Short mmCIF file of C-alpha atoms in Angstrom, two decimals:
data_model
loop_
_atom_site.label_atom_id
_atom_site.label_comp_id
_atom_site.label_asym_id
_atom_site.label_seq_id
_atom_site.Cartn_x
_atom_site.Cartn_y
_atom_site.Cartn_z
CA MET A 1 121.33 63.09 125.15
CA PHE A 2 124.03 63.50 122.82
CA LEU A 3 123.10 66.97 122.45
CA GLN A 4 123.10 67.35 125.93
CA ARG A 5 125.96 65.63 127.48
CA GLN A 6 128.87 64.45 125.05
CA VAL A 7 128.63 67.57 122.83
CA PRO A 8 129.51 70.20 125.97
CA LEU A 9 132.23 67.45 127.16
CA ALA A 10 133.78 67.52 123.92
CA ILE A 11 133.67 71.11 123.40
CA CYS A 12 135.67 71.31 126.95
CA PHE A 13 137.93 68.64 126.12
CA VAL A 14 138.97 70.17 122.75
CA VAL A 15 139.37 74.06 124.09
CA GLY A 16 141.17 72.84 126.79
CA VAL A 17 143.51 70.52 125.20
CA VAL A 18 144.21 73.29 122.29
CA PHE A 19 145.21 75.94 125.43
CA VAL A 20 147.06 73.66 127.17
CA PHE A 21 149.58 73.14 124.43
CA GLN A 22 149.11 77.01 123.10
CA ASP A 23 151.33 78.18 125.98
CA PHE A 24 154.23 76.36 124.33
CA VAL A 25 153.87 77.73 120.89
CA PRO A 26 155.63 80.88 120.66
CA HIS A 27 154.04 81.73 117.39
CA HIS A 28 152.11 84.69 116.19
CA ASP A 29 148.98 82.62 115.44
CA SER A 30 149.11 80.95 118.82
CA GLU A 31 149.45 84.18 120.32
CA GLN A 32 146.55 85.57 117.99
CA LEU A 33 144.46 82.50 118.99
CA LEU A 34 144.78 83.22 122.82
CA THR A 35 144.03 86.97 122.08
CA VAL A 36 140.61 85.97 119.86
CA PHE A 37 139.39 83.39 122.62
CA THR A 38 139.91 85.80 125.35
CA ASP A 39 137.83 88.52 123.70
CA TRP A 40 135.22 85.66 123.33
CA GLY A 41 135.42 84.83 126.76
CA ILE A 42 134.98 88.41 127.69
CA ILE A 43 131.87 88.45 125.36
CA ILE A 44 130.33 85.11 126.81
CA THR A 45 130.77 86.36 130.23
CA GLY A 46 128.73 89.94 129.42
CA PHE A 47 126.12 87.75 128.56
CA ALA A 48 126.13 85.38 131.36
CA SER A 49 126.25 88.39 133.74
CA LEU A 50 122.56 89.32 132.57
CA LEU A 51 121.22 85.99 134.09
CA GLY A 52 122.52 87.06 137.32
CA VAL A 53 120.41 90.34 136.48
CA GLY A 54 117.54 88.26 135.44
CA SER A 55 117.53 86.53 138.52
CA LEU A 56 117.65 89.49 140.78
CA ILE A 57 114.96 91.09 138.75
CA GLN A 58 112.61 87.95 139.09
CA VAL A 59 113.47 88.15 142.77
CA HIS A 60 112.23 91.15 143.64
CA TRP A 61 109.31 91.11 141.04
CA LEU A 62 107.83 88.57 143.48
CA HIS A 63 108.34 90.45 146.21
CA ILE A 64 106.61 92.81 144.92
CA LYS A 65 103.49 91.30 143.09
CA ARG A 66 103.11 89.69 146.54
CA GLN A 67 103.52 92.60 148.58
CA ASN A 68 105.62 90.70 151.03
CA ALA A 69 106.81 92.39 153.86
CA GLY A 70 109.39 95.12 152.92
CA TRP A 71 108.51 95.26 149.17
CA GLY A 72 109.06 98.64 148.89
CA TYR A 73 112.49 98.24 149.07
CA SER A 74 112.30 95.71 146.23
CA VAL A 75 111.08 98.80 144.15
CA VAL A 76 113.79 101.09 145.59
CA THR A 77 116.03 98.38 143.89
CA TYR A 78 114.25 98.59 140.67
CA VAL A 79 114.38 102.37 140.67
CA ALA A 80 118.26 102.58 142.01
CA MET A 81 119.09 99.71 138.86
CA VAL A 82 117.15 101.91 136.14
CA GLY A 83 118.20 105.12 137.39
CA THR A 84 122.06 104.27 137.38
CA LEU A 85 121.55 102.31 133.81
CA ALA A 86 119.92 105.65 132.70
CA ALA A 87 122.65 107.62 133.93
CA GLY A 88 125.24 105.51 132.87
CA ILE A 89 123.60 105.53 128.87
CA ALA A 90 123.24 109.26 129.18
CA SER A 91 126.72 109.63 129.84
CA GLY A 92 128.14 107.47 127.42
CA GLY A 93 129.27 104.89 130.04
CA LYS A 94 131.86 107.68 131.22
CA ALA A 95 132.29 108.38 135.00
CA ALA A 96 135.24 110.75 134.86
CA PRO A 97 134.85 114.58 134.64
CA ASP A 98 135.13 115.81 130.84
CA ALA A 99 139.16 116.83 130.45
CA GLN A 100 138.33 119.88 128.91
CA THR A 101 135.26 121.08 130.51
CA GLY A 102 135.63 119.94 133.99
CA VAL A 103 131.63 118.78 133.91
CA MET A 104 131.07 115.61 135.79
CA PRO A 105 128.73 113.26 133.75
CA ALA A 106 125.43 111.80 135.46
CA PHE A 107 127.11 108.41 136.10
CA GLY A 108 129.97 109.70 137.64
CA TRP A 109 127.79 111.90 140.54
CA VAL A 110 125.92 108.48 140.86
CA TYR A 111 129.41 106.42 141.22
CA ASN A 112 131.12 109.09 143.32
CA TYR A 113 128.26 110.06 145.58
CA THR A 114 126.04 107.06 145.96
CA MET A 115 128.05 103.83 145.14
CA VAL A 116 131.43 104.88 146.75
CA PRO A 117 129.98 106.15 150.04
CA LEU A 118 127.53 103.13 149.97
CA GLN A 119 130.31 100.55 149.37
CA GLY A 120 133.24 102.26 151.80
CA THR A 121 130.83 102.22 154.30
CA MET A 122 129.43 98.87 154.09
CA PHE A 123 133.01 97.49 154.50
CA ALA A 124 133.96 99.95 156.86
CA ILE A 125 131.15 98.75 159.45
CA LEU A 126 132.89 95.52 159.32
CA ALA A 127 135.85 97.11 161.47
CA PHE A 128 133.25 97.23 164.24
CA PHE A 129 132.30 93.63 164.02
CA VAL A 130 136.09 92.39 163.52
CA ALA A 131 137.13 94.29 166.79
CA SER A 132 134.04 92.68 168.42
CA VAL A 133 134.70 89.39 167.49
CA ALA A 134 138.22 89.52 168.39
CA PHE A 135 137.90 91.07 171.50
CA ARG A 136 135.51 88.01 172.36
CA SER A 137 137.41 85.25 170.94
CA PHE A 138 141.03 86.17 171.18
CA ARG A 139 142.10 84.27 174.20
CA ALA A 140 145.85 83.12 174.72
CA ARG A 141 144.88 79.25 175.78
CA SER A 142 147.36 77.72 173.74
CA VAL A 143 151.11 78.13 172.14
CA ASP A 144 148.70 78.50 168.29
CA SER A 145 146.46 81.10 169.77
CA VAL A 146 149.44 82.84 171.60
CA LEU A 147 151.33 83.26 168.05
CA LEU A 148 148.16 84.29 166.50
CA LEU A 149 147.37 87.08 168.91
CA VAL A 150 151.10 88.41 169.06
CA ALA A 151 151.50 88.23 165.34
CA ALA A 152 147.96 90.46 165.11
CA VAL A 153 149.11 92.88 167.84
CA ILE A 154 152.56 93.21 166.15
CA LEU A 155 150.47 94.46 162.90
CA LEU A 156 148.17 96.24 164.50
CA VAL A 157 150.45 98.23 167.01
CA GLY A 158 153.19 98.66 164.34
CA ASN A 159 150.74 100.42 162.10
CA VAL A 160 150.00 103.72 164.26
CA PRO A 161 151.98 106.02 165.10
CA LEU A 162 151.03 105.65 169.17
CA GLY A 163 151.78 102.20 169.01
CA GLU A 164 155.40 102.47 167.81
CA ALA A 165 156.11 105.61 170.46
CA ALA A 166 154.98 103.36 172.98
CA TRP A 167 157.21 100.51 171.61
CA ARG A 168 159.97 102.90 171.95
CA TRP A 169 159.27 103.95 175.38
CA VAL A 170 159.29 100.56 176.46
CA MET A 171 162.16 98.85 174.55
CA PRO A 172 165.47 99.94 175.26
CA GLU A 173 167.91 101.43 172.72
CA GLY A 174 169.02 99.30 169.84
CA VAL A 175 165.86 97.04 169.50
CA PRO A 176 164.39 97.34 166.04
CA GLY A 177 160.80 99.14 165.97
CA ILE A 178 157.72 97.73 166.15
CA ALA A 179 156.67 98.46 162.62
CA ASP A 180 160.25 96.91 161.45
CA VAL A 181 159.22 94.03 163.14
CA GLY A 182 155.75 93.78 161.60
CA ASP A 183 157.25 94.26 158.28
CA TRP A 184 159.48 91.09 159.05
CA VAL A 185 156.69 89.14 160.03
CA MET A 186 154.64 90.16 156.79
CA ASN A 187 157.46 89.58 154.39
CA THR A 188 159.29 86.51 156.11
CA LEU A 189 156.93 84.43 158.23
CA ASN A 190 153.52 85.16 156.58
CA LEU A 191 155.64 85.26 152.96
CA ALA A 192 156.68 81.76 153.65
CA VAL A 193 153.08 80.68 154.43
CA ARG A 194 151.54 82.45 151.38
CA ARG A 195 154.16 80.79 149.11
CA ALA A 196 153.12 77.14 150.49
CA ILE A 197 149.70 77.93 150.44
CA LEU A 198 150.26 79.39 146.30
CA ILE A 199 151.80 75.73 145.68
CA GLY A 200 149.20 73.88 147.13
CA VAL A 201 146.52 76.13 145.60
CA ALA A 202 148.28 75.70 141.88
CA LEU A 203 148.50 72.03 142.56
CA GLY A 204 144.73 72.14 143.39
CA ILE A 205 143.85 74.22 140.26
CA VAL A 206 145.89 71.94 138.14
CA ALA A 207 144.17 68.96 139.35
CA THR A 208 140.71 70.30 138.98
CA SER A 209 141.23 71.75 135.44
CA LEU A 210 142.69 68.37 134.45
CA LYS A 211 139.46 66.99 135.81
CA PHE A 212 137.18 69.49 133.70
CA ILE A 213 139.11 68.79 130.36
CA LEU A 214 138.97 65.05 131.01
CA GLY A 215 135.43 65.03 131.64
CA ILE A 216 135.98 63.60 135.30
CA GLU A 217 134.49 66.64 136.92
CA ARG A 218 131.13 67.69 135.47
CA GLY A 219 129.43 70.21 138.27
CA TYR A 220 129.47 72.76 135.40
CA LEU A 221 126.99 70.80 133.36
CA GLY A 222 124.33 70.96 136.30
CA GLY A 223 121.82 68.85 137.42
CA GLY A 224 119.30 67.08 135.37
CA ASP A 225 119.11 66.69 131.54
CA MET B 1 122.28 125.16 145.56
CA SER B 2 124.89 123.43 143.24
CA ALA B 3 124.69 119.90 142.24
CA GLU B 4 127.57 119.13 144.06
CA VAL B 5 125.76 120.43 147.45
CA VAL B 6 122.38 118.07 146.56
CA TRP B 7 124.77 114.87 145.94
CA THR B 8 127.07 115.65 149.34
CA TRP B 9 123.94 115.27 150.87
CA VAL B 10 122.73 112.61 149.01
CA ALA B 11 126.45 111.00 150.03
CA ALA B 12 126.20 111.77 153.72
CA GLY B 13 122.63 110.66 154.21
CA LEU B 14 123.63 107.02 152.67
CA THR B 15 126.65 106.83 154.61
CA LEU B 16 124.89 107.61 157.63
CA SER B 17 122.15 105.16 156.46
CA MET B 18 124.66 102.61 156.54
CA PHE B 19 126.14 103.23 160.05
CA SER B 20 122.62 103.16 161.58
CA PHE B 21 123.29 99.45 161.26
CA LEU B 22 125.82 99.80 164.36
CA TYR B 23 122.32 100.70 166.50
CA ARG B 24 120.11 97.89 164.93
CA ASP B 25 118.54 96.78 161.56
CA ASN B 26 116.54 99.46 160.80
CA PRO B 27 114.51 101.05 157.59
CA PHE B 28 117.44 103.67 156.88
CA PHE B 29 120.07 101.00 156.59
CA LYS B 30 117.47 98.55 154.43
CA LEU B 31 117.27 101.52 152.09
CA GLY B 32 120.98 101.98 151.82
CA GLU B 33 121.49 98.39 151.35
CA HIS B 34 118.53 98.10 148.61
CA LEU B 35 119.88 100.89 147.10
CA TYR B 36 123.39 99.86 146.89
CA VAL B 37 122.29 96.56 145.42
CA GLY B 38 120.36 98.25 142.45
CA VAL B 39 123.08 100.94 141.94
CA THR B 40 125.85 98.25 141.76
CA VAL B 41 123.70 96.30 139.40
CA GLY B 42 123.17 99.17 136.93
CA TYR B 43 126.80 100.33 137.09
CA MET B 44 128.08 96.62 136.16
CA LEU B 45 125.45 96.39 133.58
CA THR B 46 126.36 99.96 131.99
CA VAL B 47 130.24 98.63 132.59
CA THR B 48 129.64 95.52 130.88
CA TRP B 49 128.18 97.14 127.60
CA PHE B 50 130.19 100.31 127.42
CA GLU B 51 133.55 98.67 128.39
CA TYR B 52 133.07 94.81 126.88
CA LEU B 53 130.06 94.32 124.56
CA HIS B 54 129.84 97.39 122.97
CA PRO B 55 133.62 97.79 122.05
CA LYS B 56 134.27 94.00 121.46
CA LEU B 57 130.98 92.88 119.78
CA TRP B 58 128.46 95.24 118.76
CA LEU B 59 131.07 97.77 116.91
CA PRO B 60 133.02 95.46 114.96
CA LEU B 61 130.11 93.16 114.18
CA VAL B 62 127.11 95.06 113.58
CA VAL B 63 128.36 98.53 113.03
CA GLY B 64 131.53 97.59 111.43
CA THR B 65 135.08 98.92 111.37
CA GLU B 66 137.68 100.57 108.51
CA THR B 67 138.49 96.51 107.91
CA GLY B 68 134.87 95.68 107.69
CA HIS B 69 132.61 93.70 109.67
CA ASP B 70 134.21 90.99 111.94
CA TRP B 71 131.71 87.93 111.24
CA SER B 72 133.66 85.83 113.48
CA LEU B 73 132.11 87.65 116.14
CA LEU B 74 128.99 85.66 115.35
CA VAL B 75 130.40 82.73 117.23
CA PRO B 76 130.93 84.39 120.95
CA ALA B 77 127.62 85.95 119.93
CA PHE B 78 125.78 82.50 119.23
CA PHE B 79 127.39 81.12 122.55
CA GLY B 80 126.46 84.18 124.73
CA LEU B 81 122.90 84.18 123.43
CA LEU B 82 123.31 80.16 124.69
CA VAL B 83 123.93 81.30 128.07
CA LEU B 84 120.59 83.11 127.82
CA THR B 85 118.78 79.71 127.14
CA ARG B 86 118.72 79.45 131.03
CA PHE B 87 115.67 81.56 131.08
CA VAL B 88 113.81 79.01 129.19
CA PRO B 89 113.60 75.75 130.97
CA SER B 90 112.99 73.52 127.87
CA LEU B 91 115.97 74.82 126.69
CA ALA B 92 118.19 75.46 129.61
CA TRP B 93 120.49 72.39 128.46
CA LEU B 94 121.88 74.64 125.43
CA SER B 95 123.45 76.72 127.96
CA ARG B 96 126.00 73.75 128.77
CA TRP B 97 127.85 74.40 125.57
CA SER B 98 128.64 78.02 126.44
CA PHE B 99 129.46 77.26 129.98
CA ALA B 100 131.81 74.04 128.69
CA LEU B 101 133.55 76.68 126.31
CA LEU B 102 134.39 78.73 129.20
CA VAL B 103 135.64 76.21 131.51
CA GLY B 104 137.39 74.48 128.81
CA PHE B 105 139.44 77.64 127.72
CA GLY B 106 139.77 78.63 131.73
CA ALA B 107 141.14 74.98 132.50
CA GLY B 108 143.44 74.89 129.25
CA VAL B 109 145.03 78.58 130.33
CA SER B 110 145.08 77.75 133.74
CA ILE B 111 147.29 74.61 133.82
CA PRO B 112 150.62 76.02 132.30
CA ARG B 113 149.96 79.39 133.91
CA TYR B 114 149.75 78.02 137.54
CA ILE B 115 152.19 75.68 136.98
CA SER B 116 154.80 78.19 135.72
CA SER B 117 153.77 81.34 138.15
CA ASN B 118 152.46 79.63 141.17
CA ILE B 119 154.54 76.45 141.70
CA LEU B 120 157.76 76.76 139.72
CA SER B 121 158.36 80.52 140.39
CA GLN B 122 157.47 79.76 144.31
CA VAL B 123 159.63 77.22 144.38
CA GLU B 124 162.57 79.32 142.62
CA GLY B 125 162.01 82.36 145.32
CA THR B 126 162.15 80.03 147.71
CA VAL B 127 165.10 77.40 147.22
CA VAL B 128 167.87 79.78 147.03
CA PRO B 129 171.56 80.01 148.60
CA LEU B 130 171.44 80.21 152.00
CA TRP B 131 174.37 82.68 152.37
CA ALA B 132 174.19 85.97 150.49
CA GLY B 133 176.87 87.71 152.41
CA HIS B 134 175.39 88.59 156.06
CA TRP B 135 173.49 86.60 158.54
CA GLY B 136 169.95 88.52 158.46
CA ALA B 137 169.55 87.47 155.11
CA ALA B 138 170.54 83.64 155.86
CA VAL B 139 168.14 83.67 158.47
CA THR B 140 165.48 85.08 156.63
CA THR B 141 166.08 82.64 153.88
CA GLY B 142 166.25 79.85 156.09
CA VAL B 143 163.18 81.09 157.89
CA ILE B 144 161.44 81.29 154.74
CA LEU B 145 162.69 77.65 153.53
CA VAL B 146 161.57 75.80 157.10
CA GLY B 147 158.15 77.76 156.68
CA VAL B 148 157.38 76.60 152.94
CA ILE B 149 158.22 73.20 153.65
CA SER B 150 156.82 72.91 157.10
CA THR B 151 153.74 74.25 155.94
CA LEU B 152 153.13 72.10 153.11
CA VAL B 153 153.81 69.34 155.21
CA TYR B 154 151.02 69.98 157.18
CA PHE B 155 148.87 70.21 154.40
CA PHE B 156 150.19 66.87 153.01
CA PHE B 157 147.43 64.22 154.54
CA SER B 158 148.51 61.16 152.12
CA VAL B 159 150.83 60.48 155.25
CA GLU B 160 149.85 59.97 158.63
CA HIS B 161 151.22 62.60 160.95
CA ARG B 162 153.18 60.54 163.29
CA GLY B 163 157.19 60.82 164.37
CA ALA B 164 159.27 63.37 162.09
CA ILE B 165 156.16 64.44 160.20
CA ARG B 166 154.12 65.17 163.18
CA VAL B 167 157.05 67.73 164.51
CA VAL B 168 157.31 69.26 161.14
CA SER B 169 153.77 69.92 160.79
CA ARG B 170 153.53 71.38 164.02
CA VAL B 171 156.29 73.64 163.13
CA GLY B 172 154.09 74.23 159.93
CA VAL B 173 150.99 74.96 162.41
CA TYR B 174 153.21 77.48 164.10
CA PHE B 175 153.82 79.51 161.14
CA LEU B 176 150.20 79.45 159.82
CA MET B 177 149.15 80.94 162.99
CA VAL B 178 151.80 83.61 162.89
CA SER B 179 150.10 84.21 159.36
CA PHE B 180 146.70 84.08 160.08
CA GLY B 181 147.52 86.60 163.09
CA ALA B 182 149.10 89.14 160.63
CA SER B 183 146.71 88.70 157.71
CA PHE B 184 143.77 89.39 160.58
CA GLY B 185 146.23 92.67 161.77
CA ALA B 186 146.40 93.62 158.48
CA THR B 187 142.67 93.34 157.46
CA VAL B 188 141.72 95.26 160.49
CA MET B 189 144.09 97.91 159.37
CA GLY B 190 142.68 98.21 155.92
CA ARG B 191 139.05 98.26 157.27
CA ASN B 192 140.11 101.02 159.85
CA ALA B 193 141.60 102.83 156.82
CA LEU B 194 138.05 102.63 155.13
CA LEU B 195 136.49 103.75 158.57
CA PHE B 196 138.54 106.65 158.75
CA GLY B 197 137.92 107.67 155.11
CA ARG B 198 134.26 107.80 155.92
CA PHE B 199 134.39 109.62 159.16
CA TYR B 200 136.97 112.17 157.07
CA ASP B 201 134.13 112.80 154.48
CA LEU B 202 131.42 113.21 157.30
CA VAL B 203 133.43 115.73 158.95
CA ASP B 204 134.19 117.41 155.57
CA PHE B 205 130.16 117.26 154.70
CA ALA B 206 129.40 118.93 158.33
CA GLY B 207 131.07 122.13 156.82
CA ALA B 208 129.12 125.41 156.05
CA ARG B 209 130.11 124.93 152.76
CA TYR B 210 127.58 121.98 152.43
CA TYR B 211 125.00 123.61 154.57
CA HIS B 212 126.33 121.06 157.54
CA ALA B 213 124.77 118.09 155.78
CA THR B 214 126.40 115.62 158.07
CA LEU B 215 124.75 117.33 161.30
CA VAL B 216 121.44 117.90 160.04
CA LEU B 217 120.78 114.81 158.62
CA LEU B 218 122.21 112.94 161.52
CA ALA B 219 119.43 115.05 163.64
CA VAL B 220 116.74 113.89 161.41
CA MET B 221 118.07 110.17 161.76
CA VAL B 222 118.39 110.30 165.15
CA VAL B 223 114.82 111.60 165.61
CA SER B 224 113.17 109.32 163.44
CA LEU B 225 114.89 106.17 164.62
CA ALA B 226 113.54 106.95 168.22
CA VAL B 227 109.97 107.48 166.78
CA TRP B 228 110.48 104.22 164.68
CA ALA B 229 112.00 102.36 167.58
CA ARG B 230 108.80 103.32 169.68
CA TRP B 231 106.30 102.64 167.34
CA ALA B 232 107.72 99.21 166.23
CA GLY B 233 108.02 98.36 170.04
CA ARG B 234 104.43 98.72 169.81
CA GLY B 235 103.92 96.31 167.23
CA GLY B 236 103.43 98.80 164.50
CA GLY B 237 106.15 97.70 162.38
CA SER B 238 106.67 94.74 160.30
CA GLU B 239 109.57 93.86 162.24
CA ALA B 240 109.82 94.38 165.82
CA PRO B 241 113.14 95.72 167.34
CA GLN B 242 115.33 93.19 169.25
CA ALA B 243 115.75 93.53 172.69
#
């Protein structure tokens, strides 16, 4: 029980307290300690990422083993993972073309012609769904929804040349362009809210961090012993 | 046929496969989706090794540098290996030590940094002299001040929102709505930029230089989807197309 519960709480407390005070010690050794621990954190996180990979391999292995519906797609996932890893190892982890010869390494081909189109299109198709949801849900029923709708329309219309041209056609001389209005909304009204949210989030993070260090919040220990 | 042409056909095929989801969930999309997961995991593993573990752990600890071996790295290596005990249920509790180290470090570093950059700096940027030489700046400064205070009041639930507090929090809600609308508009424009980027690529891939990859693959995909829809509609597929 001591090793399972008290030791991790003690590690968290000691390391947490050390690094709260480290920020207030402007000494070379203090800075060095932060650098060393940052590198240690990166190394441990590197090992932690293997947990996710292990879990993915396990899930897809079960699909293949039980021959669930669509188990062939799990094979595709395995092949893509191993293929990309092999290309990465063969290229020494470099995706950019060689500076002298201009030859693209295998990892670069995989990244630029597989991952980029897949990722780009995956997020791009969200544009259709966002537009669909907006069309169905944007109704000017109250002051709140009118404000939301107007701000969204200003940003959408103000970012396309056709919107600016239409605005110029409708509005009298001397009225600022819709792009300028959009900039003012983003840089003034939106900035105010973002600042308030940043302050609120920071207060929450500080409070939660204190709870972690003092052992009040123990969620990271997981369930059971 | 050069490597670029072959890979262009792959990119065009994958792009069209992902777009095919706009029709309905189908084998082309599922193939692209699972490829995406596999490629991303492979990419992440490669980057983790070559960008982090190899230069920060393997080289200085195992291979050694001009100054010799850095034995202090046995500590993060030990804690890193403890993370992997999650795979052994009887030893899984050992991974708590590693997570405690990471959480303690993150929490300790976060407290002074967030107080400095997200609280003090934001307050400093908000509480500035109203008059800076002209009315435009004064109005903007005043609006930001009112916006920050009213939004904070809206999120302050320790007092009941009645009377003056209610009025101020309503102003905060109006600011929030404008901000949400603006964020929505900016997000939609960002997605559209991505969409146009993919369309530009598809148009490019449709050229003679790439043997009309987009057009050929689009035709093949449309015919295949028509056949698949007909076959699945008769109960041939594992998942019947939705009406």
